mmCIF file of N, CA, C and O in Angstrom:
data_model
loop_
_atom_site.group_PDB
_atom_site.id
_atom_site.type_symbol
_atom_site.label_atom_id
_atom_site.label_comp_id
_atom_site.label_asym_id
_atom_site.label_seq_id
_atom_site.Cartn_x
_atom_site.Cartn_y
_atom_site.Cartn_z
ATOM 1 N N UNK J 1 76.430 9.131 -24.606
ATOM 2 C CA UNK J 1 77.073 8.563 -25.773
ATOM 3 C C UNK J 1 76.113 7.579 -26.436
ATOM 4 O O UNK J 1 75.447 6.779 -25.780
ATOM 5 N N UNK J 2 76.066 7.685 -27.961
ATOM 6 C CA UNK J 2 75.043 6.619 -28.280
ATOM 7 C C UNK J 2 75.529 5.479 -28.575
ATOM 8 O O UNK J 2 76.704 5.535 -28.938
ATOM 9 N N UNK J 3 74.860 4.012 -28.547
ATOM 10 C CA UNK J 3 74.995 3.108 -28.658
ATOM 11 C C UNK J 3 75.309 2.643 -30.292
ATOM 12 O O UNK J 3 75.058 3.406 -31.225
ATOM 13 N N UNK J 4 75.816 1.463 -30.459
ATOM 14 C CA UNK J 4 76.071 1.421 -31.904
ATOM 15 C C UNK J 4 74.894 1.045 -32.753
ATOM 16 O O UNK J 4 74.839 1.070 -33.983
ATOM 17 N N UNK J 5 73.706 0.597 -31.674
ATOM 18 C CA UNK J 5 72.597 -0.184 -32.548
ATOM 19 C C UNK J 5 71.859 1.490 -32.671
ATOM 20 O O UNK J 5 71.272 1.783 -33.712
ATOM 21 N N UNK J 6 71.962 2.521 -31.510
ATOM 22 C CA UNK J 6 71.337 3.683 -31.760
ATOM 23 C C UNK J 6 72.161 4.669 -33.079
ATOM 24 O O UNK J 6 71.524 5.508 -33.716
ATOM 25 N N UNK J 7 73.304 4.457 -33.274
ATOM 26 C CA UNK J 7 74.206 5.081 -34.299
ATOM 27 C C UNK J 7 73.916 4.808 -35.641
ATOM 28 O O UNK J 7 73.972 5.544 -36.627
ATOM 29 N N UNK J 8 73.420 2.980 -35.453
ATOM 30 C CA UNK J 8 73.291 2.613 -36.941
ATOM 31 C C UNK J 8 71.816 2.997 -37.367
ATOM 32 O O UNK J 8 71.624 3.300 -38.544
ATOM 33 N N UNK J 9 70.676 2.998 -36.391
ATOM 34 C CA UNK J 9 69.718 3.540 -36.725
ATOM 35 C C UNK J 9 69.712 4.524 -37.348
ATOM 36 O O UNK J 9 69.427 4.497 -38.545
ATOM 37 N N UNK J 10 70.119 6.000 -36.512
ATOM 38 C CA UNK J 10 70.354 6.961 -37.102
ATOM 39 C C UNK J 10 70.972 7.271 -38.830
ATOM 40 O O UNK J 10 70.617 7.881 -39.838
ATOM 41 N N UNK J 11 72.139 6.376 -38.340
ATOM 42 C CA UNK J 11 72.460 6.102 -40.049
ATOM 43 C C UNK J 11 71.664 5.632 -41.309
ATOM 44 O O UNK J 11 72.015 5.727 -42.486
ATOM 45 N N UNK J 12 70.755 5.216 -40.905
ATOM 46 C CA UNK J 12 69.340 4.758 -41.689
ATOM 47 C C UNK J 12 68.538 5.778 -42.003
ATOM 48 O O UNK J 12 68.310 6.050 -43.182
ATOM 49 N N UNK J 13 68.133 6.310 -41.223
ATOM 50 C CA UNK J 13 67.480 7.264 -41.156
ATOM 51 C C UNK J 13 67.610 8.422 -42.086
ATOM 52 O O UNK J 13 66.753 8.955 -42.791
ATOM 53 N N UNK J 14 69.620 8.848 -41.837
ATOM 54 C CA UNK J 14 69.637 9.991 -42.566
ATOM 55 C C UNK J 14 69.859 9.770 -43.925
ATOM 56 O O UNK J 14 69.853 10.750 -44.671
ATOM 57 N N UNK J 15 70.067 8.584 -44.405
ATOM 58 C CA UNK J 15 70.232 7.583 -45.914
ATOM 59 C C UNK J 15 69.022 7.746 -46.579
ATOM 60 O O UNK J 15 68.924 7.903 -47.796
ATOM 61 N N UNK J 16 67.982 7.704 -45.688
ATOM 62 C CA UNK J 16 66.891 7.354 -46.295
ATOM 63 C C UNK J 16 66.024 8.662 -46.441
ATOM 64 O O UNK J 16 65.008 8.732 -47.133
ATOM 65 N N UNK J 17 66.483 9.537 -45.806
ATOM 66 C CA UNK J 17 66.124 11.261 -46.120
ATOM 67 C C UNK J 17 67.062 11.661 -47.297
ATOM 68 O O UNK J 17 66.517 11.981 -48.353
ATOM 69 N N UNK J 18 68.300 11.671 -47.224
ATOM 70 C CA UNK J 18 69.122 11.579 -48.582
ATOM 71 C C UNK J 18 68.561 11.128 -50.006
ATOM 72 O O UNK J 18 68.335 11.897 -50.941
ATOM 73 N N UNK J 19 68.379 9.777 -50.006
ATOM 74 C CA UNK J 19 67.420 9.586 -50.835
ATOM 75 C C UNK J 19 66.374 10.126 -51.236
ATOM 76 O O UNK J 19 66.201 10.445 -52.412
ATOM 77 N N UNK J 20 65.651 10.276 -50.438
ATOM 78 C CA UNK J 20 63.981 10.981 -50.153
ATOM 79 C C UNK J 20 64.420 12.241 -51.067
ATOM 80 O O UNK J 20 63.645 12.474 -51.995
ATOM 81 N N UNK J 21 65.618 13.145 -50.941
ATOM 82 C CA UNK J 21 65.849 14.301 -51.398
ATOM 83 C C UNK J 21 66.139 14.465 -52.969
ATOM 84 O O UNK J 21 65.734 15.281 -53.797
ATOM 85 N N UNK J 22 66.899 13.492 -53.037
ATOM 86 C CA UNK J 22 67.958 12.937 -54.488
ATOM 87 C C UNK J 22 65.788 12.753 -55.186
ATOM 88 O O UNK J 22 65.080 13.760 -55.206
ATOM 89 N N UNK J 23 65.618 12.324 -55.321
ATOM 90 C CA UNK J 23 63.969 11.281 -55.835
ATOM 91 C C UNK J 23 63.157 12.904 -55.669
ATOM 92 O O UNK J 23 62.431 13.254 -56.600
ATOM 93 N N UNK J 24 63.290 13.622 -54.732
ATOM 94 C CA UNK J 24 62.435 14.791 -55.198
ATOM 95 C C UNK J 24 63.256 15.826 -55.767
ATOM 96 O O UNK J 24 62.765 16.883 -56.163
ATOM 97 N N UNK J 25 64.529 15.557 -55.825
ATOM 98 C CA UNK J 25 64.731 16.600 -57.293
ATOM 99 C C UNK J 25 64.928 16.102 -58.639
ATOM 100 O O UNK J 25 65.123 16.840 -59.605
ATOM 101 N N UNK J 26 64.890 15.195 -58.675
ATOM 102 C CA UNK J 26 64.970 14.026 -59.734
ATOM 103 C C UNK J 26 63.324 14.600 -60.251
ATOM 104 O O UNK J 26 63.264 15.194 -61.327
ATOM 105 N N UNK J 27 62.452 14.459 -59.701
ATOM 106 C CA UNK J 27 60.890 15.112 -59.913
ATOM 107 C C UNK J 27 61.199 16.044 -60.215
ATOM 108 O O UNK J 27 61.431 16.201 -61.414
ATOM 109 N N UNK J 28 61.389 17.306 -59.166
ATOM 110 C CA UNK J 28 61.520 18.429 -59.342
ATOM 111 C C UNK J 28 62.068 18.973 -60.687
ATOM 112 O O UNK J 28 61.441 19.904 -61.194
ATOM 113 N N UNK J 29 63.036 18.554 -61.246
ATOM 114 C CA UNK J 29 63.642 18.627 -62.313
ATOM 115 C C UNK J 29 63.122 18.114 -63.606
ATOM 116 O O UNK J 29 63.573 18.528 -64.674
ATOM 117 N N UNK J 30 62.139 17.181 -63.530
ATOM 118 C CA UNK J 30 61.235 16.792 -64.723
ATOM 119 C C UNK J 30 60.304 17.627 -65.152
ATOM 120 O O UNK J 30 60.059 17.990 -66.302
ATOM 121 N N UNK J 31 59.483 18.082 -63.514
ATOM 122 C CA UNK J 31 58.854 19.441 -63.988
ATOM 123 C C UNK J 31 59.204 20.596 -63.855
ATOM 124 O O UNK J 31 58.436 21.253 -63.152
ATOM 125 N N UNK J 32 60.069 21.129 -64.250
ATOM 126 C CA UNK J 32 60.483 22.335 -64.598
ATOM 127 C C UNK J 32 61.370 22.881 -63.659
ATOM 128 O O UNK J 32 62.303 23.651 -63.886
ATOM 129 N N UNK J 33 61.009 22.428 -62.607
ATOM 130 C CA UNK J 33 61.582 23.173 -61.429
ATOM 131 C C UNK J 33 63.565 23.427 -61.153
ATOM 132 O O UNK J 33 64.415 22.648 -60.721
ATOM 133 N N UNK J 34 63.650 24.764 -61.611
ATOM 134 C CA UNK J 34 65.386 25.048 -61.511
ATOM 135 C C UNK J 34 65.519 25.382 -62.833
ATOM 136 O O UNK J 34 66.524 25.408 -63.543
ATOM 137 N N UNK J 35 64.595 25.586 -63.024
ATOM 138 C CA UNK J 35 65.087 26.514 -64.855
ATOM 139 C C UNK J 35 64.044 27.355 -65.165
ATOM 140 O O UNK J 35 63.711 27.505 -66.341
ATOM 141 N N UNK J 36 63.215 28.198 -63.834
ATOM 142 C CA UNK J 36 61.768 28.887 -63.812
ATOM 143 C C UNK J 36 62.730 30.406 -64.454
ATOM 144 O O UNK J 36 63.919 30.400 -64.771
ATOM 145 N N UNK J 37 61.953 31.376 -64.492
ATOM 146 C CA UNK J 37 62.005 32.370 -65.287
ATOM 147 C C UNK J 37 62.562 33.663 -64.296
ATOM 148 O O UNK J 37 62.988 34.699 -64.806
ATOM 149 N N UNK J 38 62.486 33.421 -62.560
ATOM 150 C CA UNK J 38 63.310 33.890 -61.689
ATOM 151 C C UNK J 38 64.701 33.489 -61.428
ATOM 152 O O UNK J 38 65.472 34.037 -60.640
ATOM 153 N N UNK J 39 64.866 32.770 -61.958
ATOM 154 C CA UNK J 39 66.044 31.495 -61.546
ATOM 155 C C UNK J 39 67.428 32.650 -62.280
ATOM 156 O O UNK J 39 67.332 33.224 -63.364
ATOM 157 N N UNK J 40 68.498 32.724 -61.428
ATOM 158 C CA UNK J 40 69.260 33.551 -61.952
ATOM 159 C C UNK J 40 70.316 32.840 -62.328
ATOM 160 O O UNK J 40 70.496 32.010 -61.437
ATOM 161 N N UNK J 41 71.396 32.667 -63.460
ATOM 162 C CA UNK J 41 72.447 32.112 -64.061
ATOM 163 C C UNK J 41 73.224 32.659 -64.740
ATOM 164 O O UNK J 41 72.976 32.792 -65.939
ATOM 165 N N UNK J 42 74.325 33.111 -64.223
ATOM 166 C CA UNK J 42 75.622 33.958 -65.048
ATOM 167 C C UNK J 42 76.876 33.319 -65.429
ATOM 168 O O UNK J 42 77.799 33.391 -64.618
ATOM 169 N N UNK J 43 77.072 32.669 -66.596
ATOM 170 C CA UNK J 43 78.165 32.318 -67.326
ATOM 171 C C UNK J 43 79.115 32.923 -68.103
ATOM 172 O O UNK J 43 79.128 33.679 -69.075
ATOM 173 N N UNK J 44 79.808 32.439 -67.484
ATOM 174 C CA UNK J 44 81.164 33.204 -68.292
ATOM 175 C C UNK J 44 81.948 31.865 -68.891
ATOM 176 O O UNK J 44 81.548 30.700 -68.903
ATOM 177 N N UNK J 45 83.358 32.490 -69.447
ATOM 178 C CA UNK J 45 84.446 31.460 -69.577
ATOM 179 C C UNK J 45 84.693 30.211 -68.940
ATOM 180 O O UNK J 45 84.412 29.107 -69.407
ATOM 181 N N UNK J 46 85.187 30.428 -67.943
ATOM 182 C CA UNK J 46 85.665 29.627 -66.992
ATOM 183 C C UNK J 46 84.359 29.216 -65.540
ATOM 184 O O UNK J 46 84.438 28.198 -64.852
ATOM 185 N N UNK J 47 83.541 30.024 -65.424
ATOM 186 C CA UNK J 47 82.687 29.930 -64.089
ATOM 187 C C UNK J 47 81.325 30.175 -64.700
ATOM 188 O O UNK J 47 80.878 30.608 -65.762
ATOM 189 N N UNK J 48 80.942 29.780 -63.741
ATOM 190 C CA UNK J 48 79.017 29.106 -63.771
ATOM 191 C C UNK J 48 78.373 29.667 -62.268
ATOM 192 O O UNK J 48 78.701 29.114 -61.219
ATOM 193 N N UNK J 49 77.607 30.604 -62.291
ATOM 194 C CA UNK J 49 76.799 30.885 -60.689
ATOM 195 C C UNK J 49 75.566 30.674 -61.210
ATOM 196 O O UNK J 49 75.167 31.202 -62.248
ATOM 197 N N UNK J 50 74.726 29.663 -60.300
ATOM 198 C CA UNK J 50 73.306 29.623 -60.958
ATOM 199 C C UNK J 50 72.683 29.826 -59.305
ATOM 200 O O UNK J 50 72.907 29.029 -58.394
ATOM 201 N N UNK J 51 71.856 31.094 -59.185
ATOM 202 C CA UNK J 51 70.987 30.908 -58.220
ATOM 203 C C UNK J 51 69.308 30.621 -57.990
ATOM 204 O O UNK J 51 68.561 31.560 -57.715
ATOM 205 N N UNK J 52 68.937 29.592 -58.096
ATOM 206 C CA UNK J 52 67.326 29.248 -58.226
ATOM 207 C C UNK J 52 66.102 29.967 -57.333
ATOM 208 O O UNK J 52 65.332 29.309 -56.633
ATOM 209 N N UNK J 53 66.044 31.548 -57.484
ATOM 210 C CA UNK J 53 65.737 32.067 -56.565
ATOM 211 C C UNK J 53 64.000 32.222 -56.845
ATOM 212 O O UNK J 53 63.271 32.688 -55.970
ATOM 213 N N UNK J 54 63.571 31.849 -57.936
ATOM 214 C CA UNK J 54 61.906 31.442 -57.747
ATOM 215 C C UNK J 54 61.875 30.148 -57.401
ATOM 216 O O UNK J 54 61.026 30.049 -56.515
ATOM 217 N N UNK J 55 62.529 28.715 -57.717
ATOM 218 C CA UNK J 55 62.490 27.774 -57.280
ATOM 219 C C UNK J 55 62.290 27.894 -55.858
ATOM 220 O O UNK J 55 61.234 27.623 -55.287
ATOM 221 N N UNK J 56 63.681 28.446 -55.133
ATOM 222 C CA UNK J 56 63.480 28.502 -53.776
ATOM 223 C C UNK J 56 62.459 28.819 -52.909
ATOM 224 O O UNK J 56 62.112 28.269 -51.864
ATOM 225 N N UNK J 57 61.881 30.105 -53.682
ATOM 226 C CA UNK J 57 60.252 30.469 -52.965
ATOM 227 C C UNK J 57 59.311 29.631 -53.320
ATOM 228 O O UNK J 57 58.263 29.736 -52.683
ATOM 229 N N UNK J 58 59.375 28.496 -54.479
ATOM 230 C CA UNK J 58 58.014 28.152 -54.470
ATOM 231 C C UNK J 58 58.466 26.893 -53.483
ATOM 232 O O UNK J 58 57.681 26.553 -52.598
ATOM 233 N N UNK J 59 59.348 26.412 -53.590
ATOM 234 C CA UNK J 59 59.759 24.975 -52.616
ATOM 235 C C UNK J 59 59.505 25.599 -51.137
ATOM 236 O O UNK J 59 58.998 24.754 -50.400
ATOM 237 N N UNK J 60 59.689 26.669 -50.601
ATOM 238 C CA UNK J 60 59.457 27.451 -49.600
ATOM 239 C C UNK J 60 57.848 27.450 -49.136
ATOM 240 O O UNK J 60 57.499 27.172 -47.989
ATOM 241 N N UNK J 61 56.881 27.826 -50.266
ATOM 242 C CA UNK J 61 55.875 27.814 -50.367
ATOM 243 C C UNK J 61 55.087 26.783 -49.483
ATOM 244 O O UNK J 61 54.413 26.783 -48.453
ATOM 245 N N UNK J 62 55.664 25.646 -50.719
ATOM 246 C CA UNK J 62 55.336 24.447 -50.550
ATOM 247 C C UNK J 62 55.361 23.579 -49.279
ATOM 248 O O UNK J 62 54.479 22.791 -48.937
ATOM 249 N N UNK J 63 56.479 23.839 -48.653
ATOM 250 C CA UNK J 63 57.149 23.300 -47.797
ATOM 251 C C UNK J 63 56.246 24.133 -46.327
ATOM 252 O O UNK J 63 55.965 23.554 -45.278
ATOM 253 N N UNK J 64 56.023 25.183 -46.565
ATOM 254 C CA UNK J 64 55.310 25.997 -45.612
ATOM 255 C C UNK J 64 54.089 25.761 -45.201
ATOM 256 O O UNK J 64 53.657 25.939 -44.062
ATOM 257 N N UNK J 65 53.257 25.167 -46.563
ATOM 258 C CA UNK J 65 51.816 24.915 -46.344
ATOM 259 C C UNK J 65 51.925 23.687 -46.308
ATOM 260 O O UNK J 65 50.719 23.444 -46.342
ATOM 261 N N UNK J 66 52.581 22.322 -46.250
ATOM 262 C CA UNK J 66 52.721 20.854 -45.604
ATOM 263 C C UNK J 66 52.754 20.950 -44.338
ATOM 264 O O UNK J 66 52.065 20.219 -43.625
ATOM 265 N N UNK J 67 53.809 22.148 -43.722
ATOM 266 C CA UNK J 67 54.178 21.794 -42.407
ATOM 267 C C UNK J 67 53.115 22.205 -41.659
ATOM 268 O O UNK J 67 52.674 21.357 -40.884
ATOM 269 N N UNK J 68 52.489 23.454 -41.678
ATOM 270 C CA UNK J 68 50.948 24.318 -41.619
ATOM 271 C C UNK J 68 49.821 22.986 -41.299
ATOM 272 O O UNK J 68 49.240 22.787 -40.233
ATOM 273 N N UNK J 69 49.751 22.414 -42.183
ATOM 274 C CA UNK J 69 48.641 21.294 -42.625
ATOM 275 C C UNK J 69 49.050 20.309 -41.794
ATOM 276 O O UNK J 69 47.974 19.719 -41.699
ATOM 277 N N UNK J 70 49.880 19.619 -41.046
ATOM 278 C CA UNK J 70 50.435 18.526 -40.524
ATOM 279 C C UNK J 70 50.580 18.737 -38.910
ATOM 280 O O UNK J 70 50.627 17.974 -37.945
ATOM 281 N N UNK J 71 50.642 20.532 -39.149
ATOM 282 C CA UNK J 71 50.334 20.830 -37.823
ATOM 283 C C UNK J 71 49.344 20.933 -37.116
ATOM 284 O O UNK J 71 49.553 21.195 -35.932
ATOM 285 N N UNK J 72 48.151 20.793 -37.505
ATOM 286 C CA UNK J 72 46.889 21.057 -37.165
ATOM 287 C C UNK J 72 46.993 19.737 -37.140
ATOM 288 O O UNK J 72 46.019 19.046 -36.842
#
């Protein structure tokens, strides 16, 4: 069972990845990213499906060759 000083840590932690996330799409979204030319979006009347499916591969990309690089 964890402790409350180990609980509140944790709680820090995942606040501050939250953030971290919110601040890179806040970026992400300045440059272009979620309105690329793969990015799929079907509107109708009442409903909205937007799926960011080149976004996803290049954040994929991205995310692939940091972890690659960090691993060495």
């Amino acid at each position: 069972m964890l402790s409350l000083e180990a609980l509140g840590k944790l709680l820090l932690i995942g606040g501050a990845v939250i953030a971290a996330v919110g601040l890179l799409m806040l970026l992400f979204s300045r440059l272009g990213l979620g309105r690329l030319p793969g990015d799929i979006m079907i509107q109708r009347e009442n409903f909205t499906f937007y799926f960011p499916l080149a976004t996803m591969i290049i954040v994929s990309i991205v995310i692939s060759l940091l972890v690659n690089y960090f691993r060495r």
